[in-house]
Coordinates of C-alpha atoms in Angstrom, one line a residue:
X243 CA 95.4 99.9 125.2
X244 CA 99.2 99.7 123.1
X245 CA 100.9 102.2 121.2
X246 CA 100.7 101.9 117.5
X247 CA 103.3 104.0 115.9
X248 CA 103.5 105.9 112.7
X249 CA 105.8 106.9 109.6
X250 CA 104.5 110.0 108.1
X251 CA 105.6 110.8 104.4
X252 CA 104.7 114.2 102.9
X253 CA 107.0 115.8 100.4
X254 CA 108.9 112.3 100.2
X255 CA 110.4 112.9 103.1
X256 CA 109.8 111.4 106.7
X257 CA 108.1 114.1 108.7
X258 CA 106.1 115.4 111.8
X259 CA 103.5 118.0 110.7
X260 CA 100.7 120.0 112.5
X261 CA 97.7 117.8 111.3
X262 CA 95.3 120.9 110.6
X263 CA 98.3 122.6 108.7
X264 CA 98.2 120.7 105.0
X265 CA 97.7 122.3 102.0
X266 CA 97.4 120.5 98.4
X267 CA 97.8 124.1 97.2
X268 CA 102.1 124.1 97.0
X269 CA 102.1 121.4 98.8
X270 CA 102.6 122.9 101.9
X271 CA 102.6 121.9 106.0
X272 CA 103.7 123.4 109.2
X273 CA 106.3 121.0 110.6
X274 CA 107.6 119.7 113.6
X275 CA 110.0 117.8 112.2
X276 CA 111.8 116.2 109.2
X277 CA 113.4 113.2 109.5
X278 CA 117.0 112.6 108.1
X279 CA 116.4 109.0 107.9
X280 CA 114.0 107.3 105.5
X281 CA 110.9 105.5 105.9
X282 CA 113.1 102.0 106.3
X283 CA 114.9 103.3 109.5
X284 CA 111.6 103.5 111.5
X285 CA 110.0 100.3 110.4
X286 CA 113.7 98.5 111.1
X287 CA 113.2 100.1 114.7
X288 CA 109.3 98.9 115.1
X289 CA 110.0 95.9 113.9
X290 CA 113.2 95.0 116.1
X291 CA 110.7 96.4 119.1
X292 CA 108.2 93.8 118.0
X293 CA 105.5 96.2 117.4
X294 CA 102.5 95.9 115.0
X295 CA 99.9 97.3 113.7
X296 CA 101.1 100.7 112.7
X297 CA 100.6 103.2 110.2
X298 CA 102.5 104.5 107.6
X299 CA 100.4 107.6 106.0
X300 CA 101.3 109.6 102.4
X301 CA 100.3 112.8 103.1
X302 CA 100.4 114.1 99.5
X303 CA 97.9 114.1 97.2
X304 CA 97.5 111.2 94.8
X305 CA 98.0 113.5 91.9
X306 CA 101.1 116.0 93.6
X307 CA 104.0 116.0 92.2
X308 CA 105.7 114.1 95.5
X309 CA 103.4 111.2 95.5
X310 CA 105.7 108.6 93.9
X311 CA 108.6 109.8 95.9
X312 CA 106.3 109.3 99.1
X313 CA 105.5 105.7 98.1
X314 CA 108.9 104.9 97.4
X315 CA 109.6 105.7 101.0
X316 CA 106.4 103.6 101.8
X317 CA 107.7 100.7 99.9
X318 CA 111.1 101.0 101.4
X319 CA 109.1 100.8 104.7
X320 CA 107.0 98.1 104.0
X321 CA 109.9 96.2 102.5
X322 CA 111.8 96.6 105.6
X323 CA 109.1 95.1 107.8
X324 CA 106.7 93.3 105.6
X325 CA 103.0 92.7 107.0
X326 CA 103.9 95.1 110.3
X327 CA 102.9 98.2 109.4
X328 CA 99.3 99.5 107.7
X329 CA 99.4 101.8 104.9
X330 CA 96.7 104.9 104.0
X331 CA 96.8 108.0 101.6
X332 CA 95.6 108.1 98.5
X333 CA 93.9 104.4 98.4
X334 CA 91.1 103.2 95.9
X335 CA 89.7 100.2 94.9
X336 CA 91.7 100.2 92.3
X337 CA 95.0 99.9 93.7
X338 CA 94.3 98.7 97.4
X339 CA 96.0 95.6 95.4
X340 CA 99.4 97.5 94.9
X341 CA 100.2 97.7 98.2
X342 CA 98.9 95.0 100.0
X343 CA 101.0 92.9 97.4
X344 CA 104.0 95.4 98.6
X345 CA 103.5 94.1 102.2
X346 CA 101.4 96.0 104.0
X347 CA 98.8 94.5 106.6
X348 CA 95.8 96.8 105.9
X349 CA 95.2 99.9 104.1
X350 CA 93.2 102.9 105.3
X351 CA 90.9 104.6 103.5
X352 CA 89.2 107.9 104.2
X353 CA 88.4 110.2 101.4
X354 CA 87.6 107.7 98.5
X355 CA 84.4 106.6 100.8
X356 CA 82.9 109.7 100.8
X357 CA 81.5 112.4 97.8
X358 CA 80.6 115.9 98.4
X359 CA 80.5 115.6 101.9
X360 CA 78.1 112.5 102.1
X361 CA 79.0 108.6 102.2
X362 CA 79.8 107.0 99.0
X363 CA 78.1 103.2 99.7
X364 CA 79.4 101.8 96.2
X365 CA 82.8 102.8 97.0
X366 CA 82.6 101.5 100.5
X367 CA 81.3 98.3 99.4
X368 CA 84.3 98.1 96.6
X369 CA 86.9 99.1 98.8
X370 CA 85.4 96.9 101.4
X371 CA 85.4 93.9 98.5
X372 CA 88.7 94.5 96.8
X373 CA 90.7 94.8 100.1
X374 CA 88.9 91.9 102.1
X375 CA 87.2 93.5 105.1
X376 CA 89.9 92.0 107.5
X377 CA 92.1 93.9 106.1
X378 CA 90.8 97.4 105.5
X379 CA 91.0 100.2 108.2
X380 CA 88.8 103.2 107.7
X381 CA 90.7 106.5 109.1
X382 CA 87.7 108.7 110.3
X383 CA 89.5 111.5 111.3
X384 CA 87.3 114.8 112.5
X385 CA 87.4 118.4 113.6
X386 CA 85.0 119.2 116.0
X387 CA 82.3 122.0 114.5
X388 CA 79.9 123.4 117.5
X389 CA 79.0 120.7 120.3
X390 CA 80.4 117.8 117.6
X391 CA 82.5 116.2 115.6
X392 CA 82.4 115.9 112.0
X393 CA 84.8 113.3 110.0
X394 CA 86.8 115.4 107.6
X395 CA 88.6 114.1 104.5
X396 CA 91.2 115.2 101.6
X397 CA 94.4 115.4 104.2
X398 CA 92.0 117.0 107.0
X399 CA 91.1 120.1 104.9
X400 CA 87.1 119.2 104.0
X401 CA 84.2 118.7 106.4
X402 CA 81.7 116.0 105.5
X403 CA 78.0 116.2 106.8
X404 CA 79.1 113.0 108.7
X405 CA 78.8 113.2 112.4
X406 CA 80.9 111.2 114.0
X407 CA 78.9 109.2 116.8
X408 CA 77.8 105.5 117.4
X409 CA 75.8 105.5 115.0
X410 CA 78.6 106.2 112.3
X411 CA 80.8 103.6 114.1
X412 CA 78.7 100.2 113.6
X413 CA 77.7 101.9 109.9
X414 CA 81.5 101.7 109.0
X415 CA 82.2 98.5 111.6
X416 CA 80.9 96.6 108.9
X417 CA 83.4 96.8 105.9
X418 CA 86.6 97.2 107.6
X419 CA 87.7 95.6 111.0
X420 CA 89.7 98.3 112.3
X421 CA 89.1 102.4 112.6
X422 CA 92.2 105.3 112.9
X423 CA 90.9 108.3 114.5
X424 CA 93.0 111.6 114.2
X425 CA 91.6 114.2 116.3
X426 CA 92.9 117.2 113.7
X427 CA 92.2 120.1 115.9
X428 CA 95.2 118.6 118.1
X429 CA 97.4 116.6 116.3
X430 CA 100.8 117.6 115.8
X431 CA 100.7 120.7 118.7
X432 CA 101.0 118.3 121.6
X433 CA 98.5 120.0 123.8
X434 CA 96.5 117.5 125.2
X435 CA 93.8 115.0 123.7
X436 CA 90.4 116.0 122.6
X437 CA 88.6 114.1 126.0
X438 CA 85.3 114.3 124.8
X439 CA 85.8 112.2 121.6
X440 CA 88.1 109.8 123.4
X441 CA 85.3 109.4 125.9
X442 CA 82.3 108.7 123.0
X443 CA 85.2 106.3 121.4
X444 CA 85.2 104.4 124.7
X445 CA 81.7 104.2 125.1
X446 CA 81.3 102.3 121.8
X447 CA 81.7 98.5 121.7
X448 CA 82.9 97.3 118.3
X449 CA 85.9 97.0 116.2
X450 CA 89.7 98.0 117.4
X451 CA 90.1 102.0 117.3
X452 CA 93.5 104.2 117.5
X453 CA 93.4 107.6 118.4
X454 CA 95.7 109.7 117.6
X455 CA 95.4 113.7 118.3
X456 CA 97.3 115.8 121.1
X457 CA 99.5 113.6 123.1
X458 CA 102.3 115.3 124.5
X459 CA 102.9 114.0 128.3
X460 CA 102.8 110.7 129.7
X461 CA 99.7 112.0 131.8
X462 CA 97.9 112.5 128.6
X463 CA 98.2 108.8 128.4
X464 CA 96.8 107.8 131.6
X465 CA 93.9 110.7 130.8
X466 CA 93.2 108.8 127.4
X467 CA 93.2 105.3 129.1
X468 CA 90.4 106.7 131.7
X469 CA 88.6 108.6 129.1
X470 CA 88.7 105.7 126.5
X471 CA 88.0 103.3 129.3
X472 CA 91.1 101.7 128.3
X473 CA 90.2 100.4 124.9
X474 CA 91.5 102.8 122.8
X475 CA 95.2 101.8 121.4
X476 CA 97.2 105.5 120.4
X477 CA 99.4 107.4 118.5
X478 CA 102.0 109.0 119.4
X479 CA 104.3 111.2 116.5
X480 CA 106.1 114.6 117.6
X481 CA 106.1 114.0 120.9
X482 CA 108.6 111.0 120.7
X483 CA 112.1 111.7 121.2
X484 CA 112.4 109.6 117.3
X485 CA 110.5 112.7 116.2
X486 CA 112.5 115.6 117.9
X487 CA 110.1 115.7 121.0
X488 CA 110.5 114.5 125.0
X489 CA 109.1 111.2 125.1
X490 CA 111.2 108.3 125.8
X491 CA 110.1 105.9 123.0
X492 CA 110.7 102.9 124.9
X493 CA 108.4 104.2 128.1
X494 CA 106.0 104.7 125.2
X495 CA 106.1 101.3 123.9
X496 CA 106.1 100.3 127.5
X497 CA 102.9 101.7 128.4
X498 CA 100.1 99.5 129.4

């Protein structure tokens, strides 16, 4: 279990948002907080803490008016620590390319994997093909609807039919060879993780998983690590004192 941080871009800016809050409509978010210093800053700081395997995530629309400015600050990021940090939002087949050449180590892909709320298998398998399978992560991010949870795509706003269980996991274990797993209902607010998806993550034997969703104390982090039966690596955004919250980064990056 290691901490895997993050650089969220939305509006080209650096920012903290509550996950469940984006809109492509205006392109709108509740935030937590917005960063004065670019994408750059925090990959310089990742990198000088030797940690990897990261995420930096656009959080616009590929067609918004903000998506260039957002991969400028990806770019900038990815400059900064080339081949440290994975990159997701907005990524096809068609220009997985673009920013693996730009230096990142893997991109994530969520919504160009699914159609109308059911898997897409010939854009898996192209994704799968024009990335390299050791280097694609598939984000499948859900919202729990009744007893389970259902991945949810297009920045968190659309539920697929997909339930996310074991099942799901070794479908999707076999193009990509790692998985990012927001819980949505929590992430941003701090209030906890979602401990019954942390526990049916630990229960699966597979390929690497971070969760991310809810963490706001460092008791959350000793509840994932019993729930996730200390496999799962995590996320940590608002909460971090980097990010206007109360936990010491480098306790975080300490954790084991």
């Amino acid at each position: 279990m290691k901490f895997r941080p993050c650089i969220d871009i939305h509006n080209g800016k650096v920012k903290q948002i509550v996950g469940g809050s984006l809109a492509d409509s205006g392109n709108t978010a509740k935030e937590n907080f917005v960063s004065e210093s670019g994408g750059e800053f925090y990959a310089k700081l990742y990198k000088e803490r030797g940690i990897s395997g990261g995420h930096i995530i656009l959080l616009n629309a590929a067609g918004s008016e903000y998506y260039e400015a957002d991969k400028s600050q990806a770019f900038a990021a990815l400059e900064e620590y080339p081949n440290g940090l994975q990159l997701g939002g907005g990524i096809t087949a068609e220009n997985a390319a673009e920013f693996l050449d730009r230096g990142a180590s893997h991109v994530i892909v969520t919504s160009y994997v699914f159609r109308d709320g059911i898997v897409n298998r010939e854009n898996l398998k192209k994704i799968s093909s024009a990335a390299g399978r050791d280097r694609l992560v598939i984000d499948l991010s859900c919202r729990k609807r009744g007893e389970n949870y259902y991945i949810v795509t297009d920045r968190w706003q659309k539920f697929t039919d997909v339930k996310l269980d074991s099942s799901a996991l070794d479908m999707f274990a076999e193009y990509c060879s790692e998985f990012l797993i927001h819980a949505v209902d929590v992430e941003g607010k701090a209030s906890g993780v979602e401990v019954s998806l942390a526990e049916m993550l630990g229960d699966w034997d597979g390929i690497p998983v971070t969760y991310a969703g809810g963490i706001g104390s460092y008791t959350d982090l000793d509840v994932l690590k019993k729930a996730g039966k200390d496999k799962l690596d995590f996320t940590v955004g608002s909460a971090l004192d980097i990010f206007g919250g109360s936990l010491d980064f480098e306790k975080i990056c300490s954790y084991k």
